[in-house]
């Protein structure tokens, strides 16, 4: 069991999310048995992984009697969109800072997809040029709101601190329970890793549960060594918060072979993965995170990285709202089924 009952928490998502088989893709790739953990279906404002983190972050904000959530992300941030929806649920406001991190984006990039949904959820938005320290920018915006008599609660990019990561310790417990209920062993969990909270929470949660399931983080932005250090740093803080002792450093595994042209720029393998998932399983991935994570898993299967009888779970972290901001590349993509 996890010792998380003492932390403030609000209920924002549907849980547990389904753990489903992907039989057609399994047969098509002739690989290990493929499963998908549907955290794209967490239920808050089209769903995604930030919902689990926000249950603890917004819990803390409520305990502090905050009246406005302040956070930041890239223009097409799924995190800002879910934070804006969470604010609506709790009767708070949301202020989001959006970084122009992606160069040469399509025509609709700044108005459709997540940005449009931010508007639906009534968030106030400020844009920033790329390359700034966005957490510092957001903290400055929070200070300004405090000077104006508001009580802001600052959430770092991606909701990735020890509080947010608790949400993924909960997800680890869900998966262990779901596997146990159906007498199934999980041999690998594969996921896209960005601001680190998801992987760090999973690794800390699995450690707390004394589970040995390895987690493969497919980097969506950073080089392997950088990402490993960043995830390890947050694992350490999360483990301290949960009082679960030291997590061995080798529990953090990252592959950086699927970043392509950088954050928010889909590689050819990302596009192929998106169409494989949609056409074979009726599942919508996204061009920034889950498409890259899935591409990593597909290539590892083709490379024989997994054993034939392995049960491999892809953690679907959401993001399909961003598909609309990438319509230009996706609608002209010529999908050809290949093994
Ligand atoms: C934020 C996000 C991720 C990455 O999770 P981190 O905790 O930031 O590493 C993956 N997929 C989607 C769709 C996301 O929005």
GROMACS .gro file of C-alpha atoms and ligand atoms in nm:
model
  354
    1UNK     CA    1   0.000   0.000   0.000
    2UNK     CA    2   0.101   0.358  -0.056
    3UNK     CA    3   0.118   0.602   0.232
    4UNK     CA    4  -0.049   0.894   0.067
    5UNK     CA    5  -0.367   0.945   0.265
    6UNK     CA    6  -0.222   1.234   0.464
    7UNK     CA    7  -0.172   1.453   0.159
    8UNK     CA    8  -0.451   1.693   0.062
    9UNK     CA    9  -0.626   1.571  -0.252
   10UNK     CA   10  -0.933   1.656  -0.456
   11UNK     CA   11  -1.110   1.419  -0.692
   12UNK     CA   12  -1.080   1.534  -1.053
   13UNK     CA   13  -1.047   1.222  -1.265
   14UNK     CA   14  -1.214   0.894  -1.343
   15UNK     CA   15  -1.024   0.619  -1.172
   16UNK     CA   16  -0.908   0.356  -1.216
   17UNK     CA   17  -0.852   0.414  -1.587
   18UNK     CA   18  -0.887   0.100  -1.802
   19UNK     CA   19  -0.597  -0.133  -1.877
   20UNK     CA   20  -0.682  -0.271  -2.222
   21UNK     CA   21  -0.528  -0.521  -2.460
   22UNK     CA   22  -0.417  -0.417  -2.811
   23UNK     CA   23  -0.468  -0.751  -2.992
   24UNK     CA   24  -0.457  -0.623  -3.350
   25UNK     CA   25  -0.135  -0.433  -3.301
   26UNK     CA   26   0.016  -0.725  -3.111
   27UNK     CA   27  -0.055  -0.953  -3.407
   28UNK     CA   28   0.054  -0.698  -3.664
   29UNK     CA   29   0.392  -0.641  -3.501
   30UNK     CA   30   0.434  -1.008  -3.411
   31UNK     CA   31   0.585  -0.895  -3.086
   32UNK     CA   32   0.515  -0.916  -2.715
   33UNK     CA   33   0.159  -0.889  -2.581
   34UNK     CA   34   0.071  -0.522  -2.598
   35UNK     CA   35  -0.153  -0.344  -2.350
   36UNK     CA   36  -0.247   0.017  -2.301
   37UNK     CA   37  -0.319   0.201  -1.977
   38UNK     CA   38  -0.579   0.459  -2.074
   39UNK     CA   39  -0.472   0.770  -1.888
   40UNK     CA   40  -0.592   0.961  -2.193
   41UNK     CA   41  -0.932   0.882  -2.038
   42UNK     CA   42  -0.886   1.045  -1.698
   43UNK     CA   43  -1.197   1.245  -1.782
   44UNK     CA   44  -1.108   1.606  -1.700
   45UNK     CA   45  -1.140   1.840  -1.999
   46UNK     CA   46  -1.055   1.566  -2.256
   47UNK     CA   47  -0.823   1.393  -2.010
   48UNK     CA   48  -0.453   1.318  -1.983
   49UNK     CA   49  -0.181   1.256  -1.730
   50UNK     CA   50  -0.184   1.601  -1.568
   51UNK     CA   51  -0.523   1.523  -1.410
   52UNK     CA   52  -0.367   1.278  -1.163
   53UNK     CA   53  -0.100   1.530  -1.061
   54UNK     CA   54  -0.357   1.805  -1.027
   55UNK     CA   55  -0.559   1.602  -0.774
   56UNK     CA   56  -0.274   1.656  -0.526
   57UNK     CA   57  -0.163   2.001  -0.646
   58UNK     CA   58  -0.513   2.147  -0.639
   59UNK     CA   59  -0.570   1.970  -0.306
   60UNK     CA   60  -0.281   2.173  -0.169
   61UNK     CA   61  -0.414   2.490  -0.336
   62UNK     CA   62  -0.754   2.437  -0.170
   63UNK     CA   63  -0.587   2.382   0.167
   64UNK     CA   64  -0.413   2.718   0.120
   65UNK     CA   65  -0.743   2.880   0.020
   66UNK     CA   66  -0.599   2.985  -0.315
   67UNK     CA   67  -0.834   3.157  -0.557
   68UNK     CA   68  -0.627   3.133  -0.874
   69UNK     CA   69  -0.398   2.864  -1.019
   70UNK     CA   70  -0.093   3.000  -1.201
   71UNK     CA   71   0.109   2.774  -1.429
   72UNK     CA   72   0.302   2.756  -1.755
   73UNK     CA   73   0.371   2.535  -2.054
   74UNK     CA   74   0.435   2.534  -2.426
   75UNK     CA   75   0.166   2.695  -2.643
   76UNK     CA   76  -0.009   2.359  -2.698
   77UNK     CA   77   0.031   2.258  -2.335
   78UNK     CA   78  -0.199   1.975  -2.222
   79UNK     CA   79  -0.100   2.066  -1.867
   80UNK     CA   80  -0.227   2.424  -1.889
   81UNK     CA   81  -0.552   2.299  -2.044
   82UNK     CA   82  -0.612   2.044  -1.765
   83UNK     CA   83  -0.518   2.302  -1.500
   84UNK     CA   84  -0.772   2.544  -1.650
   85UNK     CA   85  -1.040   2.273  -1.638
   86UNK     CA   86  -0.948   2.184  -1.277
   87UNK     CA   87  -0.982   2.551  -1.180
   88UNK     CA   88  -1.335   2.551  -1.324
   89UNK     CA   89  -1.424   2.241  -1.124
   90UNK     CA   90  -1.305   2.400  -0.800
   91UNK     CA   91  -1.449   2.745  -0.864
   92UNK     CA   92  -1.107   2.904  -0.902
   93UNK     CA   93  -0.948   3.107  -1.181
   94UNK     CA   94  -0.651   2.998  -1.390
   95UNK     CA   95  -0.371   3.207  -1.535
   96UNK     CA   96  -0.145   3.035  -1.790
   97UNK     CA   97   0.183   3.147  -1.945
   98UNK     CA   98   0.245   2.990  -2.285
   99UNK     CA   99   0.597   2.964  -2.424
  100UNK     CA  100   0.653   2.984  -2.801
  101UNK     CA  101   0.885   2.682  -2.780
  102UNK     CA  102   0.810   2.538  -3.124
  103UNK     CA  103   0.948   2.711  -3.436
  104UNK     CA  104   0.768   2.704  -3.772
  105UNK     CA  105   0.445   2.569  -3.627
  106UNK     CA  106   0.135   2.548  -3.847
  107UNK     CA  107  -0.104   2.835  -3.911
  108UNK     CA  108  -0.353   2.739  -3.641
  109UNK     CA  109  -0.100   2.644  -3.376
  110UNK     CA  110  -0.173   2.939  -3.147
  111UNK     CA  111  -0.552   2.936  -3.169
  112UNK     CA  112  -0.676   2.578  -3.201
  113UNK     CA  113  -0.634   2.254  -3.003
  114UNK     CA  114  -0.536   2.314  -2.643
  115UNK     CA  115  -0.532   2.693  -2.680
  116UNK     CA  116  -0.894   2.684  -2.789
  117UNK     CA  117  -0.980   2.461  -2.492
  118UNK     CA  118  -0.794   2.700  -2.255
  119UNK     CA  119  -1.037   2.960  -2.382
  120UNK     CA  120  -1.335   2.727  -2.325
  121UNK     CA  121  -1.222   2.686  -1.964
  122UNK     CA  122  -1.187   3.062  -1.919
  123UNK     CA  123  -0.813   3.075  -1.849
  124UNK     CA  124  -0.637   3.409  -1.886
  125UNK     CA  125  -0.330   3.361  -2.105
  126UNK     CA  126   0.000   3.540  -2.165
  127UNK     CA  127   0.240   3.441  -2.441
  128UNK     CA  128   0.618   3.442  -2.405
  129UNK     CA  129   0.901   3.400  -2.654
  130UNK     CA  130   1.092   3.069  -2.642
  131UNK     CA  131   1.393   3.006  -2.419
  132UNK     CA  132   1.293   3.194  -2.104
  133UNK     CA  133   1.292   3.044  -1.753
  134UNK     CA  134   0.919   2.984  -1.764
  135UNK     CA  135   0.881   2.878  -1.401
  136UNK     CA  136   1.042   3.207  -1.298
  137UNK     CA  137   0.809   3.394  -1.536
  138UNK     CA  138   0.504   3.221  -1.392
  139UNK     CA  139   0.620   3.284  -1.036
  140UNK     CA  140   0.660   3.653  -1.118
  141UNK     CA  141   0.306   3.655  -1.260
  142UNK     CA  142   0.184   3.492  -0.936
  143UNK     CA  143   0.364   3.760  -0.729
  144UNK     CA  144   0.195   4.030  -0.934
  145UNK     CA  145  -0.146   3.873  -0.867
  146UNK     CA  146  -0.066   3.858  -0.495
  147UNK     CA  147   0.015   4.232  -0.502
  148UNK     CA  148  -0.330   4.284  -0.652
  149UNK     CA  149  -0.494   4.110  -0.356
  150UNK     CA  150  -0.536   3.762  -0.507
  151UNK     CA  151  -0.421   3.438  -0.344
  152UNK     CA  152  -0.240   3.252  -0.624
  153UNK     CA  153  -0.116   2.893  -0.612
  154UNK     CA  154   0.185   2.836  -0.837
  155UNK     CA  155   0.212   2.504  -1.022
  156UNK     CA  156   0.544   2.434  -1.200
  157UNK     CA  157   0.548   2.332  -1.567
  158UNK     CA  158   0.386   1.993  -1.622
  159UNK     CA  159   0.281   1.985  -1.255
  160UNK     CA  160   0.614   1.812  -1.200
  161UNK     CA  161   0.716   1.843  -0.839
  162UNK     CA  162   0.694   1.593  -0.552
  163UNK     CA  163   0.330   1.684  -0.487
  164UNK     CA  164   0.223   1.628  -0.848
  165UNK     CA  165   0.428   1.310  -0.881
  166UNK     CA  166   0.215   1.150  -0.607
  167UNK     CA  167  -0.054   1.119  -0.875
  168UNK     CA  168   0.165   0.872  -1.062
  169UNK     CA  169   0.241   0.671  -0.750
  170UNK     CA  170  -0.137   0.622  -0.745
  171UNK     CA  171  -0.128   0.513  -1.110
  172UNK     CA  172   0.148   0.261  -1.030
  173UNK     CA  173  -0.075   0.113  -0.764
  174UNK     CA  174  -0.368   0.095  -1.006
  175UNK     CA  175  -0.162  -0.096  -1.262
  176UNK     CA  176  -0.021  -0.339  -1.006
  177UNK     CA  177  -0.374  -0.405  -0.878
  178UNK     CA  178  -0.522  -0.442  -1.228
  179UNK     CA  179  -0.249  -0.687  -1.327
  180UNK     CA  180  -0.298  -0.884  -1.005
  181UNK     CA  181  -0.674  -0.903  -1.058
  182UNK     CA  182  -0.625  -1.076  -1.393
  183UNK     CA  183  -0.326  -1.290  -1.291
  184UNK     CA  184  -0.105  -1.110  -1.534
  185UNK     CA  185   0.257  -1.008  -1.492
  186UNK     CA  186   0.362  -0.675  -1.639
  187UNK     CA  187   0.713  -0.706  -1.783
  188UNK     CA  188   0.758  -0.347  -1.901
  189UNK     CA  189   0.583  -0.012  -1.880
  190UNK     CA  190   0.667   0.224  -2.170
  191UNK     CA  191   0.582   0.595  -2.171
  192UNK     CA  192   0.680   0.935  -2.309
  193UNK     CA  193   0.878   1.143  -2.060
  194UNK     CA  194   0.898   1.523  -2.056
  195UNK     CA  195   0.887   1.734  -1.742
  196UNK     CA  196   0.957   1.411  -1.542
  197UNK     CA  197   0.669   1.398  -1.293
  198UNK     CA  198   0.498   1.101  -1.453
  199UNK     CA  199   0.802   0.875  -1.471
  200UNK     CA  200   0.928   0.986  -1.128
  201UNK     CA  201   0.591   0.918  -0.966
  202UNK     CA  202   0.565   0.575  -1.128
  203UNK     CA  203   0.917   0.477  -1.025
  204UNK     CA  204   0.864   0.598  -0.668
  205UNK     CA  205   0.523   0.430  -0.648
  206UNK     CA  206   0.651   0.097  -0.781
  207UNK     CA  207   0.937   0.109  -0.532
  208UNK     CA  208   0.693   0.174  -0.248
  209UNK     CA  209   0.488  -0.124  -0.362
  210UNK     CA  210   0.803  -0.339  -0.384
  211UNK     CA  211   0.730  -0.402  -0.749
  212UNK     CA  212   1.019  -0.472  -0.985
  213UNK     CA  213   0.838  -0.367  -1.306
  214UNK     CA  214   1.085  -0.162  -1.513
  215UNK     CA  215   0.968   0.169  -1.663
  216UNK     CA  216   1.107   0.276  -2.001
  217UNK     CA  217   1.087   0.653  -2.045
  218UNK     CA  218   1.103   0.764  -2.408
  219UNK     CA  219   1.234   1.120  -2.407
  220UNK     CA  220   1.031   1.376  -2.602
  221UNK     CA  221   1.287   1.656  -2.574
  222UNK     CA  222   1.607   1.611  -2.374
  223UNK     CA  223   1.918   1.399  -2.415
  224UNK     CA  224   1.928   1.075  -2.222
  225UNK     CA  225   2.178   1.176  -1.951
  226UNK     CA  226   2.001   1.505  -1.884
  227UNK     CA  227   1.661   1.335  -1.861
  228UNK     CA  228   1.785   1.055  -1.635
  229UNK     CA  229   1.934   1.309  -1.391
  230UNK     CA  230   1.615   1.516  -1.395
  231UNK     CA  231   1.389   1.215  -1.331
  232UNK     CA  232   1.622   1.082  -1.059
  233UNK     CA  233   1.612   1.422  -0.886
  234UNK     CA  234   1.235   1.414  -0.868
  235UNK     CA  235   1.225   1.046  -0.769
  236UNK     CA  236   1.443   1.138  -0.471
  237UNK     CA  237   1.215   1.426  -0.364
  238UNK     CA  238   0.901   1.217  -0.414
  239UNK     CA  239   1.045   0.924  -0.217
  240UNK     CA  240   1.136   1.163   0.066
  241UNK     CA  241   0.781   1.300   0.068
  242UNK     CA  242   0.635   0.949   0.075
  243UNK     CA  243   0.896   0.832   0.330
  244UNK     CA  244   0.981   0.518   0.134
  245UNK     CA  245   1.359   0.514   0.168
  246UNK     CA  246   1.609   0.535  -0.115
  247UNK     CA  247   1.516   0.433  -0.467
  248UNK     CA  248   1.812   0.281  -0.656
  249UNK     CA  249   1.930   0.518  -0.932
  250UNK     CA  250   1.926   0.241  -1.194
  251UNK     CA  251   1.545   0.233  -1.173
  252UNK     CA  252   1.537   0.535  -1.402
  253UNK     CA  253   1.566   0.419  -1.764
  254UNK     CA  254   1.547   0.658  -2.058
  255UNK     CA  255   1.583   0.622  -2.436
  256UNK     CA  256   1.637   0.945  -2.632
  257UNK     CA  257   1.624   0.794  -2.981
  258UNK     CA  258   1.280   0.929  -3.077
  259UNK     CA  259   1.304   1.305  -3.012
  260UNK     CA  260   1.347   1.387  -3.382
  261UNK     CA  261   1.371   1.759  -3.452
  262UNK     CA  262   1.304   1.858  -3.091
  263UNK     CA  263   1.018   1.937  -2.857
  264UNK     CA  264   0.685   1.959  -3.036
  265UNK     CA  265   0.830   1.856  -3.371
  266UNK     CA  266   0.699   1.514  -3.478
  267UNK     CA  267   0.959   1.282  -3.636
  268UNK     CA  268   0.859   1.048  -3.923
  269UNK     CA  269   0.846   0.769  -3.662
  270UNK     CA  270   0.605   0.980  -3.452
  271UNK     CA  271   0.367   1.019  -3.745
  272UNK     CA  272   0.383   0.649  -3.829
  273UNK     CA  273   0.309   0.562  -3.465
  274UNK     CA  274   0.010   0.797  -3.454
  275UNK     CA  275  -0.142   0.631  -3.762
  276UNK     CA  276  -0.058   0.279  -3.646
  277UNK     CA  277  -0.248   0.342  -3.322
  278UNK     CA  278  -0.543   0.511  -3.490
  279UNK     CA  279  -0.586   0.264  -3.778
  280UNK     CA  280  -0.506  -0.057  -3.588
  281UNK     CA  281  -0.669   0.015  -3.251
  282UNK     CA  282  -0.890   0.324  -3.286
  283UNK     CA  283  -0.669   0.511  -3.039
  284UNK     CA  284  -0.566   0.874  -3.072
  285UNK     CA  285  -0.208   0.957  -2.974
  286UNK     CA  286  -0.052   1.303  -3.000
  287UNK     CA  287   0.241   1.449  -3.198
  288UNK     CA  288   0.436   1.585  -2.897
  289UNK     CA  289   0.439   1.313  -2.631
  290UNK     CA  290   0.246   0.989  -2.668
  291UNK     CA  291   0.327   0.960  -3.041
  292UNK     CA  292   0.699   0.968  -2.961
  293UNK     CA  293   0.660   0.727  -2.670
  294UNK     CA  294   0.463   0.487  -2.887
  295UNK     CA  295   0.716   0.517  -3.171
  296UNK     CA  296   0.984   0.416  -2.923
  297UNK     CA  297   0.788   0.110  -2.818
  298UNK     CA  298   0.721   0.006  -3.180
  299UNK     CA  299   1.089   0.035  -3.274
  300UNK     CA  300   1.197  -0.158  -2.964
  301UNK     CA  301   0.960  -0.436  -3.073
  302UNK     CA  302   1.107  -0.435  -3.425
  303UNK     CA  303   1.458  -0.444  -3.275
  304UNK     CA  304   1.368  -0.748  -3.063
  305UNK     CA  305   1.422  -0.559  -2.736
  306UNK     CA  306   1.130  -0.737  -2.563
  307UNK     CA  307   1.087  -1.112  -2.525
  308UNK     CA  308   0.813  -1.283  -2.724
  309UNK     CA  309   0.582  -1.366  -2.432
  310UNK     CA  310   0.640  -1.036  -2.247
  311UNK     CA  311   0.343  -0.826  -2.141
  312UNK     CA  312   0.424  -0.467  -2.233
  313UNK     CA  313   0.201  -0.183  -2.114
  314UNK     CA  314   0.206   0.149  -2.296
  315UNK     CA  315   0.101   0.427  -2.062
  316UNK     CA  316  -0.117   0.654  -2.275
  317UNK     CA  317  -0.066   0.997  -2.122
  318UNK     CA  318  -0.320   1.176  -2.345
  319UNK     CA  319  -0.267   1.480  -2.564
  320UNK     CA  320  -0.507   1.419  -2.853
  321UNK     CA  321  -0.640   1.776  -2.823
  322UNK     CA  322  -0.310   1.887  -2.979
  323UNK     CA  323  -0.381   1.685  -3.297
  324UNK     CA  324  -0.588   1.977  -3.425
  325UNK     CA  325  -0.288   2.209  -3.402
  326UNK     CA  326  -0.092   1.971  -3.628
  327UNK     CA  327  -0.359   1.921  -3.893
  328UNK     CA  328  -0.133   2.040  -4.172
  329UNK     CA  329   0.126   1.760  -4.125
  330UNK     CA  330  -0.127   1.494  -4.026
  331UNK     CA  331  -0.383   1.547  -4.300
  332UNK     CA  332  -0.119   1.521  -4.574
  333UNK     CA  333   0.057   1.217  -4.422
  334UNK     CA  334   0.044   0.911  -4.648
  335UNK     CA  335  -0.006   0.617  -4.415
  336UNK     CA  336   0.119   0.287  -4.548
  337UNK     CA  337   0.081  -0.018  -4.332
  338UNK     CA  338   0.413  -0.195  -4.282
  339UNK     CA  339   0.539  -0.444  -4.028
  340LIG     C1  340   0.291   1.629  -2.002
  340LIG     C2  341   0.269   1.514  -2.089
  340LIG     C3  342   0.358   1.404  -2.088
  340LIG     C4  343   0.484   1.401  -2.011
  340LIG     O1  344   0.466   1.384  -1.875
  340LIG     P1  345   0.573   1.447  -1.777
  340LIG     O2  346   0.523   1.418  -1.642
  340LIG     O3  347   0.578   1.594  -1.810
  340LIG     O4  348   0.705   1.384  -1.805
  340LIG     C5  349   0.328   1.295  -2.169
  340LIG     N1  350   0.220   1.295  -2.247
  340LIG     C6  351   0.134   1.398  -2.252
  340LIG     C7  352   0.019   1.391  -2.344
  340LIG     C8  353   0.155   1.512  -2.173
  340LIG     O5  354   0.070   1.614  -2.179
   0.00000   0.00000   0.00000
